[in-house]
Amino acid sequence: MTNELRTRTVVGLALIIVALGALWMGGFPFWLLLVVAGVLMQGEWGLLVGASEQHRKMAMFAVSVPLAILCPLAAGVSWVAFVLMATAFFFVLLTARSFALALGILYVCVPVMALLLLRGQAPDGQGLLLAFWALSLVWATDIGAYFAGRSIGGPKLAPRVSPSKTWAGLAGGVLAALLTGFLLHRFAGLPIQLAAASGLLAVAAQLGDLLESGMKRRAGVKDSGNLLPGHGGVMDRLDGVVAAAPLAAAFFLLLGAA
């Protein structure tokens, strides 16, 4: 095993342990992990859209306001958080005069709200199951896409954006996500309608990956940052979650809560 692969493996395992630990505890620890990730992602978003250092730091402070009110010891996921998110968006838009930088507020806050909403469902440990479903299907999608893409190959999915992604990889990711969803239905009681929706969430996760790949290509960088050795930036690890988590929360509200 090369030093680079060893570093990537160790850091990857550490990230999984931290994420699963915070997910298991829920409440304040889970919120704190999401807030730290969110503020760092806002900083990386600023770099990718070419914002000045001053405006980038300002956006990081701005996004921390709605993220702070999401704390379970404060207002949590509520209309107050949505108002503060909109306020932060327009504050950055008008102050920095950059729509692209302001979009980072939504890019960060919406998935954080979605994950907190799912994890906050209390009856019979449902919140833990729902949040784990939203996260695990993204991990399953990445794994399925990687192995299917490497073993099958074939036509490229979006060669101008991400030359390594293939249609076979997308199909493998969708199948892996569906398998994960139905396993959670069979052994953990995930509602069948949510298990069936896992394939759509896999597509969303891949689109989230492509969105960040396009931003990096436009910015002329390989990774969104260098905070995580062997993995790049926080956005590089969570781009699929950003797209899939809000859709998972929407499916829960429309289907799972029925």
XYZ file of C-alpha atoms in Angstrom:
258
model
C 0.000 0.000 0.000
C 1.447 3.378 -1.024
C 1.743 6.233 1.473
C -0.933 8.195 -0.403
C -3.382 5.288 -0.326
C -2.586 4.632 3.330
C -3.264 8.272 4.209
C -6.492 8.285 2.202
C -7.663 5.105 3.926
C -6.862 6.300 7.453
C -8.500 9.691 6.916
C -11.519 8.062 5.260
C -12.043 5.668 8.168
C -11.674 8.523 10.660
C -14.298 10.559 8.810
C -16.720 7.621 8.791
C -16.242 7.006 12.519
C -16.811 10.674 13.372
C -19.870 10.902 11.093
C -21.471 7.713 12.416
C -20.726 8.675 16.019
C -22.346 12.089 15.656
C -25.249 10.555 13.739
C -25.813 7.994 16.493
C -25.795 10.639 19.252
C -27.962 13.063 17.296
C -28.984 16.329 18.916
C -26.200 18.795 19.670
C -23.243 16.635 18.479
C -24.852 15.976 15.095
C -25.747 19.647 14.686
C -22.218 20.727 15.638
C -20.626 18.417 13.071
C -22.935 19.723 10.341
C -22.241 23.349 11.294
C -18.476 22.895 11.159
C -18.766 21.155 7.787
C -21.173 23.832 6.535
C -18.975 26.804 7.399
C -15.945 25.107 5.806
C -17.985 24.316 2.699
C -19.032 27.957 2.409
C -15.365 28.927 2.442
C -14.553 26.406 -0.271
C -17.548 27.564 -2.309
C -16.164 31.097 -2.157
C -12.835 29.920 -3.522
C -14.474 28.036 -6.389
C -16.581 31.027 -7.483
C -13.569 33.345 -7.337
C -14.716 35.540 -4.446
C -12.220 37.853 -2.770
C -10.816 36.809 0.595
C -12.828 39.537 2.322
C -16.109 38.500 0.723
C -15.368 34.821 1.270
C -14.875 35.331 5.014
C -17.947 37.552 5.159
C -20.041 34.780 3.576
C -18.677 32.287 6.114
C -19.782 34.546 8.965
C -23.154 35.115 7.279
C -23.893 31.409 6.855
C -23.032 30.760 10.500
C -26.116 32.748 11.610
C -28.823 30.458 10.175
C -26.679 27.430 11.016
C -26.464 28.589 14.644
C -30.229 29.004 15.021
C -30.665 25.422 13.788
C -29.135 24.229 17.060
C -31.580 21.959 18.930
C -30.982 24.176 21.976
C -32.236 27.160 19.938
C -35.028 27.296 17.341
C -34.021 24.144 15.455
C -35.515 23.513 12.023
C -38.183 26.214 12.010
C -39.476 29.181 10.092
C -36.940 31.325 11.978
C -34.090 29.345 10.396
C -35.585 29.769 6.927
C -35.962 33.536 7.448
C -32.363 33.840 8.610
C -31.185 31.752 5.661
C -32.971 34.082 3.241
C -31.596 37.102 5.104
C -28.042 35.755 4.885
C -28.525 35.066 1.172
C -29.620 38.631 0.401
C -26.992 40.106 2.722
C -24.204 38.377 0.796
C -25.862 39.157 -2.539
C -26.137 42.885 -1.828
C -22.856 43.289 0.036
C -20.584 41.251 -2.224
C -22.695 41.891 -5.337
C -22.198 38.267 -6.281
C -25.128 35.978 -6.968
C -22.739 33.033 -7.274
C -21.297 33.612 -3.804
C -24.771 34.090 -2.303
C -25.902 30.762 -3.747
C -23.392 29.142 -1.416
C -25.669 30.065 1.506
C -28.422 27.879 0.042
C -25.948 25.183 -0.989
C -24.878 24.853 2.657
C -28.037 25.560 4.652
C -30.633 23.515 2.766
C -28.931 20.109 3.148
C -28.049 20.844 6.789
C -31.710 21.639 7.482
C -32.766 18.474 5.657
C -30.452 16.200 7.654
C -31.469 17.800 10.962
C -35.115 17.404 10.008
C -34.647 13.707 9.276
C -32.544 13.036 12.375
C -35.051 14.907 14.540
C -37.850 12.417 13.902
C -38.176 10.853 17.342
C -40.645 7.909 17.391
C -38.981 4.491 17.780
C -35.588 5.702 16.596
C -37.027 6.699 13.224
C -34.814 9.782 13.027
C -31.616 7.757 13.212
C -32.872 5.403 10.493
C -33.962 8.218 8.188
C -30.732 10.190 8.490
C -28.671 7.030 8.067
C -30.708 6.178 4.964
C -30.018 9.606 3.435
C -26.281 9.316 4.081
C -25.738 5.615 3.402
C -27.391 5.671 -0.003
C -24.907 8.365 -1.081
C -22.025 6.191 0.117
C -23.561 3.191 -1.663
C -23.984 5.249 -4.841
C -20.320 6.271 -4.820
C -19.165 2.686 -4.273
C -21.523 1.218 -6.886
C -20.609 3.881 -9.434
C -16.883 3.373 -8.858
C -16.874 -0.383 -9.322
C -19.382 -0.425 -12.186
C -17.540 2.337 -13.983
C -14.172 0.616 -13.667
C -15.378 -2.877 -14.539
C -17.802 -2.012 -17.349
C -16.645 1.335 -18.704
C -18.490 2.439 -21.832
C -19.872 5.829 -22.874
C -19.018 8.834 -20.739
C -21.764 10.461 -18.691
C -20.560 14.059 -18.980
C -17.074 14.080 -20.552
C -16.719 17.862 -20.555
C -17.411 18.057 -16.836
C -16.077 14.796 -15.409
C -14.213 12.588 -17.910
C -14.083 9.610 -15.550
C -17.841 9.195 -15.034
C -19.755 6.755 -17.233
C -23.378 5.779 -17.786
C -22.483 2.331 -16.481
C -21.217 3.952 -13.302
C -24.477 5.850 -12.907
C -26.455 2.628 -13.353
C -24.231 0.848 -10.832
C -24.730 3.664 -8.361
C -28.509 3.565 -8.758
C -28.603 -0.210 -8.262
C -26.381 0.031 -5.166
C -28.609 2.735 -3.685
C -31.759 0.699 -4.356
C -30.158 -2.345 -2.748
C -29.260 -0.252 0.297
C -32.779 1.143 0.538
C -34.470 -2.247 0.333
C -32.024 -3.782 2.830
C -32.909 -0.996 5.250
C -36.582 -1.709 4.570
C -36.150 -5.430 5.169
C -33.978 -5.302 8.270
C -34.577 -1.861 9.822
C -38.152 -0.997 8.890
C -37.542 1.814 6.415
C -40.881 2.574 4.709
C -41.099 0.771 1.384
C -41.928 3.962 -0.505
C -38.702 5.561 0.705
C -36.695 2.456 -0.189
C -38.115 2.631 -3.718
C -37.147 6.314 -3.955
C -33.491 5.510 -3.248
C -32.707 5.244 -6.953
C -33.832 8.816 -7.568
C -31.688 9.995 -4.686
C -28.724 8.203 -6.262
C -29.258 10.208 -9.442
C -29.412 13.398 -7.367
C -26.157 12.458 -5.631
C -24.439 11.980 -8.983
C -25.771 15.343 -10.198
C -24.392 16.961 -7.063
C -21.023 15.414 -7.842
C -21.171 16.716 -11.405
C -22.104 20.210 -10.219
C -19.006 20.417 -8.043
C -16.850 18.879 -10.774
C -18.045 21.607 -13.138
C -17.232 24.293 -10.584
C -13.735 22.890 -10.044
C -13.104 22.644 -13.766
C -14.193 26.250 -14.235
C -11.987 27.357 -11.330
C -9.068 25.321 -12.713
C -8.498 23.272 -9.550
C -8.425 19.548 -8.820
C -10.031 19.685 -5.355
C -12.248 22.156 -3.524
C -9.623 22.367 -0.772
C -6.791 20.526 0.953
C -8.133 20.196 4.482
C -8.580 16.409 4.297
C -5.349 14.626 3.303
C -5.965 12.293 0.392
C -9.558 13.489 0.018
C -9.336 17.178 -0.890
C -11.870 19.523 0.658
C -15.111 19.125 2.569
C -17.156 19.779 -0.570
C -15.340 16.933 -2.287
C -16.660 14.534 0.361
C -20.187 15.948 0.672
C -21.167 17.055 -2.840
C -23.497 14.076 -3.246
C -25.033 14.551 0.203
C -25.766 18.194 -0.595
C -28.027 17.148 -3.479
C -29.508 13.966 -2.024
C -30.351 15.073 1.536
C -32.952 17.736 0.612
C -34.631 15.302 -1.784
C -34.633 12.626 0.930
C -36.334 15.042 3.336
C -38.886 15.978 0.663
C -39.688 12.317 -0.003
C -40.070 11.712 3.719
C -42.483 14.622 4.117
C -44.480 13.583 1.037
C -44.345 9.799 1.367
C -42.760 8.561 4.547
C -44.849 10.616 6.934
C -48.094 9.643 5.235
